[in-house]
């Protein structure tokens, strides 16, 4: 609930207006896990709150810590038994959490583990928010950046994701800077136009992965619905409306999209755009025989883009030893549960 909704609900219960703000602060500034913690509320009010509302507080059922880079991968169980995963990455510039927006996914990208079992359901705003708060509680760390890049397609759960962003960035709550949020989409074109009108200065990351429609369709079913030209036009509109530079994501798959020719075509496609390319050596999943581009080839790909004036970075692959990529841990956990 937003602060306004909470205030209104409390007023309907016959409480003073400031109670709403008090509870909002407990939830979002102090990440309370129960009404009992809210000791500046009367005992009877706390009891009524318990009867009237459901407070979702997520405790991880599993935490894996990478011995390579300290990345922590979390598995949370939701009240209905679904499990979702989130990641804490520590960088010099601050801590970043990667959240899931859906349990599973129905987008079908070939290299991604999140989608292998399809979509279970959309996550509620509270369930997305609690991934951030639950990680803060477990790790004792403050979070300065959030990327909506875990399992699920955020623009396929549009309303709940927007509500999550507004709650997390509310100045009366945790007040994370909207500029420190990145939303990654496989390219649902109407959703991108809609997002451009929300008045949110968040970064849009677009999963491109190919520079030609035919090749993109091989990797991503959504490309059968929208052409690259349509996706780029939507991204241009997003940039025009928000002034936020677009991040294009390009997962490098050996012998599929990683040649220097591919790099040149990608550069031609993005020429003249104020953008950034994030190269992600594909994190191979066992269900598909995609292989990752090696370091040197990735480096050459990046240099080729730069020669054509396109900014690019190779994303550090974090948490490889802990099922770091989208959907890998959830899937492993679920298959082990079935065996048990
Ligand atoms: N549905 C959204 C966000 C989730 S995926 C989207 O498609 O953008 C976040 C990014 O990781 C996307 O660019 C996705 O294509 C990429 N990705 C997923 N699985 C991957 C893997 N195994 N290796 C490399 N990149 C992967």
Short mmCIF file of C-alpha atoms and ligand atoms in Angstrom, two decimals:
data_model
loop_
_atom_site.label_atom_id
_atom_site.label_comp_id
_atom_site.label_asym_id
_atom_site.label_seq_id
_atom_site.Cartn_x
_atom_site.Cartn_y
_atom_site.Cartn_z
CA UNK A 1 0.00 0.00 0.00
CA UNK A 2 1.10 3.53 -0.68
CA UNK A 3 1.32 6.00 2.19
CA UNK A 4 -1.95 7.58 1.04
CA UNK A 5 -3.74 4.22 0.94
CA UNK A 6 -2.40 3.27 4.34
CA UNK A 7 -3.43 6.61 5.85
CA UNK A 8 -6.90 6.23 4.41
CA UNK A 9 -7.25 2.65 5.65
CA UNK A 10 -6.19 3.71 9.15
CA UNK A 11 -8.65 6.59 9.08
CA UNK A 12 -11.40 4.11 8.20
CA UNK A 13 -10.39 2.12 11.27
CA UNK A 14 -10.96 5.26 13.31
CA UNK A 15 -7.27 6.02 13.81
CA UNK A 16 -5.46 9.36 13.53
CA UNK A 17 -3.90 10.26 10.18
CA UNK A 18 -0.31 10.11 11.46
CA UNK A 19 -0.65 6.39 12.26
CA UNK A 20 -0.42 5.65 8.54
CA UNK A 21 2.90 7.48 8.31
CA UNK A 22 4.15 5.72 11.43
CA UNK A 23 3.41 2.29 9.99
CA UNK A 24 4.84 3.25 6.60
CA UNK A 25 8.08 4.24 8.34
CA UNK A 26 8.21 0.93 10.21
CA UNK A 27 7.71 -0.98 6.99
CA UNK A 28 9.99 0.92 4.65
CA UNK A 29 12.61 2.77 6.70
CA UNK A 30 13.04 0.08 9.33
CA UNK A 31 12.03 -2.99 7.34
CA UNK A 32 9.85 -4.38 10.11
CA UNK A 33 8.87 -8.03 9.75
CA UNK A 34 5.86 -7.99 12.08
CA UNK A 35 3.30 -5.64 13.59
CA UNK A 36 4.57 -6.65 17.04
CA UNK A 37 7.80 -4.78 16.36
CA UNK A 38 5.88 -1.51 16.03
CA UNK A 39 6.19 -0.71 19.69
CA UNK A 40 4.99 2.88 19.44
CA UNK A 41 1.54 1.58 18.47
CA UNK A 42 -0.84 0.43 21.17
CA UNK A 43 -1.19 -3.28 21.76
CA UNK A 44 -4.82 -3.22 20.68
CA UNK A 45 -4.03 -1.42 17.42
CA UNK A 46 -1.31 -3.95 16.64
CA UNK A 47 -3.82 -6.75 17.19
CA UNK A 48 -6.32 -5.07 14.86
CA UNK A 49 -3.64 -4.55 12.23
CA UNK A 50 -2.83 -8.27 12.37
CA UNK A 51 -6.48 -9.11 11.81
CA UNK A 52 -6.93 -6.61 8.98
CA UNK A 53 -3.70 -6.74 6.97
CA UNK A 54 -1.15 -9.22 5.78
CA UNK A 55 2.47 -8.21 6.28
CA UNK A 56 4.69 -10.03 3.79
CA UNK A 57 8.19 -10.51 5.20
CA UNK A 58 10.47 -12.85 3.30
CA UNK A 59 13.14 -14.95 4.96
CA UNK A 60 15.58 -16.67 2.62
CA UNK A 61 15.35 -20.47 2.51
CA UNK A 62 18.83 -20.60 1.01
CA UNK A 63 21.75 -18.16 0.71
CA UNK A 64 24.72 -19.03 -1.47
CA UNK A 65 27.86 -16.94 -1.21
CA UNK A 66 30.31 -16.89 -4.10
CA UNK A 67 33.85 -17.71 -3.09
CA UNK A 68 35.03 -15.86 -6.21
CA UNK A 69 33.49 -12.42 -5.70
CA UNK A 70 31.30 -12.44 -2.56
CA UNK A 71 28.09 -12.24 -4.57
CA UNK A 72 25.18 -13.61 -2.56
CA UNK A 73 22.34 -15.45 -4.19
CA UNK A 74 19.08 -15.77 -2.26
CA UNK A 75 16.19 -18.12 -2.61
CA UNK A 76 12.95 -16.93 -1.01
CA UNK A 77 9.83 -19.00 -0.48
CA UNK A 78 6.56 -17.10 -0.96
CA UNK A 79 3.46 -17.67 1.20
CA UNK A 80 1.94 -19.87 -1.53
CA UNK A 81 5.02 -22.10 -1.81
CA UNK A 82 6.50 -20.59 -4.97
CA UNK A 83 10.22 -19.90 -4.78
CA UNK A 84 11.99 -16.93 -6.31
CA UNK A 85 15.60 -15.81 -6.46
CA UNK A 86 17.44 -12.54 -5.97
CA UNK A 87 21.08 -11.50 -5.93
CA UNK A 88 23.23 -9.11 -3.90
CA UNK A 89 26.28 -7.81 -5.73
CA UNK A 90 28.87 -5.65 -4.02
CA UNK A 91 30.63 -3.06 -6.12
CA UNK A 92 33.01 -0.26 -5.22
CA UNK A 93 30.28 2.28 -5.98
CA UNK A 94 27.75 0.54 -3.69
CA UNK A 95 25.60 -2.51 -3.24
CA UNK A 96 23.22 -3.63 -5.91
CA UNK A 97 20.27 -6.01 -5.62
CA UNK A 98 18.84 -7.86 -8.59
CA UNK A 99 15.16 -8.69 -8.10
CA UNK A 100 12.75 -11.05 -9.81
CA UNK A 101 9.46 -9.61 -11.06
CA UNK A 102 7.67 -12.90 -11.74
CA UNK A 103 7.88 -16.50 -10.52
CA UNK A 104 9.13 -18.07 -13.74
CA UNK A 105 8.67 -16.34 -17.09
CA UNK A 106 6.72 -16.86 -20.29
CA UNK A 107 9.02 -15.06 -22.71
CA UNK A 108 10.92 -18.18 -23.80
CA UNK A 109 14.39 -16.73 -24.47
CA UNK A 110 16.51 -19.69 -25.53
CA UNK A 111 19.54 -19.14 -23.30
CA UNK A 112 17.64 -18.28 -20.13
CA UNK A 113 16.84 -20.75 -17.33
CA UNK A 114 13.97 -18.67 -15.88
CA UNK A 115 11.64 -19.53 -18.68
CA UNK A 116 12.18 -23.29 -18.99
CA UNK A 117 9.13 -24.12 -16.86
CA UNK A 118 7.05 -21.17 -18.02
CA UNK A 119 5.32 -18.57 -15.87
CA UNK A 120 4.00 -19.59 -12.45
CA UNK A 121 2.58 -16.17 -11.56
CA UNK A 122 3.19 -12.46 -11.27
CA UNK A 123 4.79 -11.19 -8.07
CA UNK A 124 2.92 -8.69 -5.91
CA UNK A 125 4.60 -5.33 -5.25
CA UNK A 126 5.28 -6.45 -1.66
CA UNK A 127 7.00 -9.60 -2.88
CA UNK A 128 9.35 -7.64 -5.12
CA UNK A 129 10.02 -5.08 -2.39
CA UNK A 130 10.69 -7.76 0.23
CA UNK A 131 13.51 -9.19 -1.87
CA UNK A 132 15.36 -5.91 -1.30
CA UNK A 133 14.38 -5.58 2.37
CA UNK A 134 14.95 -9.27 3.14
CA UNK A 135 18.45 -9.05 1.68
CA UNK A 136 19.17 -5.92 3.72
CA UNK A 137 18.10 -7.71 6.89
CA UNK A 138 20.05 -10.88 6.15
CA UNK A 139 23.26 -9.19 5.03
CA UNK A 140 23.20 -6.10 7.21
CA UNK A 141 24.11 -4.10 4.10
CA UNK A 142 22.53 -0.92 2.76
CA UNK A 143 21.39 -1.07 -0.85
CA UNK A 144 21.96 1.82 -3.24
CA UNK A 145 21.09 0.25 -6.58
CA UNK A 146 18.33 -2.06 -7.73
CA UNK A 147 18.19 -3.83 -11.06
CA UNK A 148 14.97 -5.48 -12.17
CA UNK A 149 16.87 -8.12 -14.05
CA UNK A 150 16.08 -11.32 -12.19
CA UNK A 151 13.55 -13.89 -13.33
CA UNK A 152 10.52 -12.65 -15.16
CA UNK A 153 9.65 -9.94 -17.62
CA UNK A 154 8.88 -6.71 -15.71
CA UNK A 155 6.76 -5.20 -18.48
CA UNK A 156 4.61 -8.36 -18.39
CA UNK A 157 3.77 -7.47 -14.76
CA UNK A 158 3.57 -3.77 -15.42
CA UNK A 159 1.32 -2.35 -12.67
CA UNK A 160 2.95 -4.27 -9.83
CA UNK A 161 6.47 -3.35 -10.98
CA UNK A 162 5.62 0.36 -11.18
CA UNK A 163 4.03 0.23 -7.74
CA UNK A 164 7.16 -1.50 -6.41
CA UNK A 165 9.37 1.26 -7.85
CA UNK A 166 7.23 4.01 -6.35
CA UNK A 167 7.17 2.33 -2.91
CA UNK A 168 10.92 1.70 -2.84
CA UNK A 169 11.71 5.27 -3.84
CA UNK A 170 9.10 7.03 -1.69
CA UNK A 171 10.79 9.87 0.20
CA UNK A 172 8.91 8.90 3.35
CA UNK A 173 10.17 5.32 3.12
CA UNK A 174 13.49 3.79 2.09
CA UNK A 175 13.87 6.57 -0.48
CA UNK A 176 16.18 4.82 -2.92
CA UNK A 177 17.07 7.18 -5.76
CA UNK A 178 14.97 6.51 -8.87
CA UNK A 179 18.09 7.13 -10.93
CA UNK A 180 19.65 4.08 -9.29
CA UNK A 181 17.01 1.71 -10.64
CA UNK A 182 17.39 -0.20 -13.90
CA UNK A 183 14.55 -2.07 -15.53
CA UNK A 184 15.51 -4.70 -18.08
CA UNK A 185 13.05 -5.82 -20.74
CA UNK A 186 13.14 -8.27 -23.61
CA UNK A 187 11.39 -5.55 -25.63
CA UNK A 188 7.62 -5.41 -25.13
CA UNK A 189 7.11 -2.34 -27.28
CA UNK A 190 3.80 -0.94 -25.92
CA UNK A 191 5.17 -1.35 -22.38
CA UNK A 192 8.25 0.73 -23.25
CA UNK A 193 6.08 3.59 -24.57
CA UNK A 194 3.94 3.41 -21.45
CA UNK A 195 6.97 3.42 -19.17
CA UNK A 196 8.29 6.51 -20.95
CA UNK A 197 5.20 8.39 -19.73
CA UNK A 198 5.47 7.43 -16.03
CA UNK A 199 7.74 10.35 -15.16
CA UNK A 200 10.27 7.98 -13.62
CA UNK A 201 13.95 8.72 -14.33
CA UNK A 202 14.93 5.04 -14.23
CA UNK A 203 17.38 3.43 -16.64
CA UNK A 204 15.92 1.23 -19.33
CA UNK A 205 17.96 -1.80 -20.34
CA UNK A 206 16.90 -3.48 -23.53
CA UNK A 207 17.83 -7.11 -24.19
CA UNK A 208 18.86 -6.98 -27.83
CA UNK A 209 21.21 -9.97 -28.27
CA UNK A 210 21.20 -9.75 -32.08
CA UNK A 211 21.46 -7.08 -34.75
CA UNK A 212 19.14 -8.69 -37.31
CA UNK A 213 15.53 -9.78 -36.93
CA UNK A 214 16.02 -13.31 -38.15
CA UNK A 215 18.85 -14.00 -35.73
CA UNK A 216 16.96 -12.33 -32.89
CA UNK A 217 13.90 -14.49 -33.55
CA UNK A 218 16.08 -17.59 -33.15
CA UNK A 219 17.06 -16.48 -29.63
CA UNK A 220 13.98 -14.62 -28.43
CA UNK A 221 10.36 -15.48 -29.31
CA UNK A 222 9.28 -11.89 -28.52
CA UNK A 223 11.18 -10.85 -31.66
CA UNK A 224 8.44 -12.55 -33.72
CA UNK A 225 6.06 -9.94 -32.39
CA UNK A 226 8.20 -6.80 -32.64
CA UNK A 227 10.96 -6.03 -35.13
CA UNK A 228 14.29 -4.56 -34.04
CA UNK A 229 13.30 -1.35 -35.81
CA UNK A 230 10.12 -1.09 -33.71
CA UNK A 231 12.01 -1.86 -30.50
CA UNK A 232 14.66 0.76 -31.21
CA UNK A 233 12.00 3.36 -32.07
CA UNK A 234 10.39 2.69 -28.66
CA UNK A 235 13.79 3.06 -26.95
CA UNK A 236 14.39 6.33 -28.82
CA UNK A 237 11.03 7.56 -27.54
CA UNK A 238 12.03 6.51 -24.01
CA UNK A 239 15.26 8.49 -24.29
CA UNK A 240 13.43 11.50 -25.71
CA UNK A 241 10.90 11.49 -22.87
CA UNK A 242 13.26 10.81 -19.97
CA UNK A 243 16.72 11.92 -21.11
CA UNK A 244 18.01 8.62 -19.74
CA UNK A 245 20.61 6.86 -21.85
CA UNK A 246 19.48 3.38 -22.92
CA UNK A 247 21.55 0.33 -22.02
CA UNK A 248 21.50 -2.36 -24.68
CA UNK A 249 22.25 -5.83 -23.41
CA UNK A 250 23.94 -8.28 -25.68
CA UNK A 251 24.68 -11.78 -24.43
CA UNK A 252 27.62 -13.20 -26.33
CA UNK A 253 27.02 -16.76 -27.50
CA UNK A 254 29.96 -18.50 -29.12
CA UNK A 255 29.53 -18.98 -32.88
CA UNK A 256 25.99 -17.59 -32.75
CA UNK A 257 26.25 -13.80 -32.38
CA UNK A 258 29.85 -13.06 -31.39
CA UNK A 259 31.85 -12.53 -34.61
CA UNK A 260 33.42 -9.21 -35.56
CA UNK A 261 30.89 -9.01 -38.37
CA UNK A 262 28.16 -9.17 -35.76
CA UNK A 263 29.92 -6.40 -33.84
CA UNK A 264 30.07 -4.20 -36.94
CA UNK A 265 26.38 -4.79 -37.68
CA UNK A 266 25.48 -3.97 -34.10
CA UNK A 267 27.51 -0.76 -34.31
CA UNK A 268 25.75 0.21 -37.55
CA UNK A 269 22.38 -0.46 -35.97
CA UNK A 270 23.06 1.72 -32.92
CA UNK A 271 25.00 4.46 -34.71
CA UNK A 272 24.02 7.99 -33.73
CA UNK A 273 22.29 6.87 -30.53
CA UNK A 274 23.30 8.02 -27.06
CA UNK A 275 23.51 4.56 -25.60
CA UNK A 276 25.64 2.02 -23.86
CA UNK A 277 26.17 -1.64 -24.75
CA UNK A 278 26.53 -4.20 -21.99
CA UNK A 279 28.18 -7.34 -23.26
CA UNK A 280 27.36 -10.42 -21.19
CA UNK A 281 29.29 -13.60 -21.98
CA UNK A 282 26.43 -16.09 -21.90
CA UNK A 283 26.21 -18.09 -18.70
CA UNK A 284 25.61 -21.58 -20.15
CA UNK A 285 22.61 -23.51 -18.85
CA UNK A 286 22.69 -27.27 -18.93
CA UNK A 287 19.42 -27.60 -20.87
CA UNK A 288 20.90 -25.90 -23.98
CA UNK A 289 24.21 -26.29 -25.67
CA UNK A 290 25.08 -22.63 -25.92
CA UNK A 291 28.69 -21.89 -25.18
CA UNK A 292 30.18 -18.71 -23.86
CA UNK A 293 32.41 -16.46 -25.92
CA UNK A 294 35.97 -16.50 -24.58
CA UNK A 295 37.62 -13.44 -23.02
CA UNK A 296 39.72 -12.48 -26.02
CA UNK A 297 36.81 -12.67 -28.47
CA UNK A 298 34.60 -10.65 -26.11
CA UNK A 299 37.36 -8.06 -25.83
CA UNK A 300 37.65 -7.84 -29.62
CA UNK A 301 33.90 -7.48 -29.93
CA UNK A 302 34.00 -4.58 -27.48
CA UNK A 303 36.93 -2.90 -29.26
CA UNK A 304 35.12 -3.16 -32.59
CA UNK A 305 32.08 -1.43 -31.15
CA UNK A 306 34.29 1.28 -29.65
CA UNK A 307 36.06 1.83 -32.96
CA UNK A 308 32.67 2.71 -34.37
CA UNK A 309 32.01 5.12 -31.51
CA UNK A 310 29.70 2.88 -29.45
CA UNK A 311 30.34 2.75 -25.67
CA UNK A 312 30.58 -0.79 -24.43
CA UNK A 313 31.53 -2.72 -21.33
CA UNK A 314 31.88 -6.41 -20.73
CA UNK A 315 29.73 -7.21 -17.76
CA UNK A 316 31.68 -8.90 -15.00
CA UNK A 317 30.25 -12.34 -14.64
CA UNK A 318 29.50 -12.58 -10.98
CA UNK A 319 28.52 -15.60 -8.97
CA UNK A 320 29.31 -18.21 -11.59
CA UNK A 321 29.96 -20.75 -8.87
CA UNK A 322 26.54 -20.17 -7.28
CA UNK A 323 24.07 -20.57 -10.17
CA UNK A 324 24.33 -16.83 -10.74
CA UNK A 325 22.32 -16.39 -13.95
CA UNK A 326 18.57 -15.80 -14.17
CA UNK A 327 16.53 -18.72 -12.92
CA UNK A 328 19.34 -21.21 -12.43
CA UNK A 329 19.12 -21.59 -8.65
CA UNK A 330 15.32 -21.66 -8.51
CA UNK A 331 15.31 -24.41 -11.08
CA UNK A 332 17.96 -26.41 -9.30
CA UNK A 333 16.08 -26.08 -6.01
CA UNK A 334 12.80 -27.15 -7.57
CA UNK A 335 14.29 -30.21 -9.25
CA UNK A 336 15.94 -31.29 -6.00
CA UNK A 337 12.63 -30.88 -4.17
CA UNK A 338 10.95 -33.14 -6.71
CA UNK A 339 13.61 -35.79 -6.20
CA UNK A 340 13.09 -35.60 -2.42
N1 LIG B 1 13.04 -10.29 -18.84
C1 LIG B 1 13.99 -9.22 -18.75
C2 LIG B 1 14.86 -9.22 -17.52
C3 LIG B 1 15.47 -10.51 -17.04
S1 LIG B 1 16.89 -11.14 -17.78
C4 LIG B 1 14.84 -9.17 -19.99
O1 LIG B 1 14.69 -10.02 -20.86
O2 LIG B 1 15.62 -8.23 -20.15
C5 LIG B 1 18.23 -10.02 -17.58
C6 LIG B 1 19.24 -10.16 -18.72
O3 LIG B 1 20.01 -11.38 -18.62
C7 LIG B 1 18.57 -10.18 -20.08
O4 LIG B 1 19.33 -9.42 -20.98
C8 LIG B 1 18.64 -11.65 -20.44
O5 LIG B 1 18.52 -11.83 -21.81
C9 LIG B 1 19.98 -12.04 -19.87
N2 LIG B 1 20.19 -13.48 -19.61
C10 LIG B 1 19.29 -14.39 -19.18
N3 LIG B 1 19.86 -15.60 -19.03
C11 LIG B 1 21.16 -15.45 -19.39
C12 LIG B 1 22.27 -16.33 -19.44
N4 LIG B 1 22.16 -17.61 -19.11
N5 LIG B 1 23.46 -15.81 -19.84
C13 LIG B 1 23.59 -14.50 -20.16
N6 LIG B 1 22.57 -13.63 -20.13
C14 LIG B 1 21.37 -14.10 -19.75
#
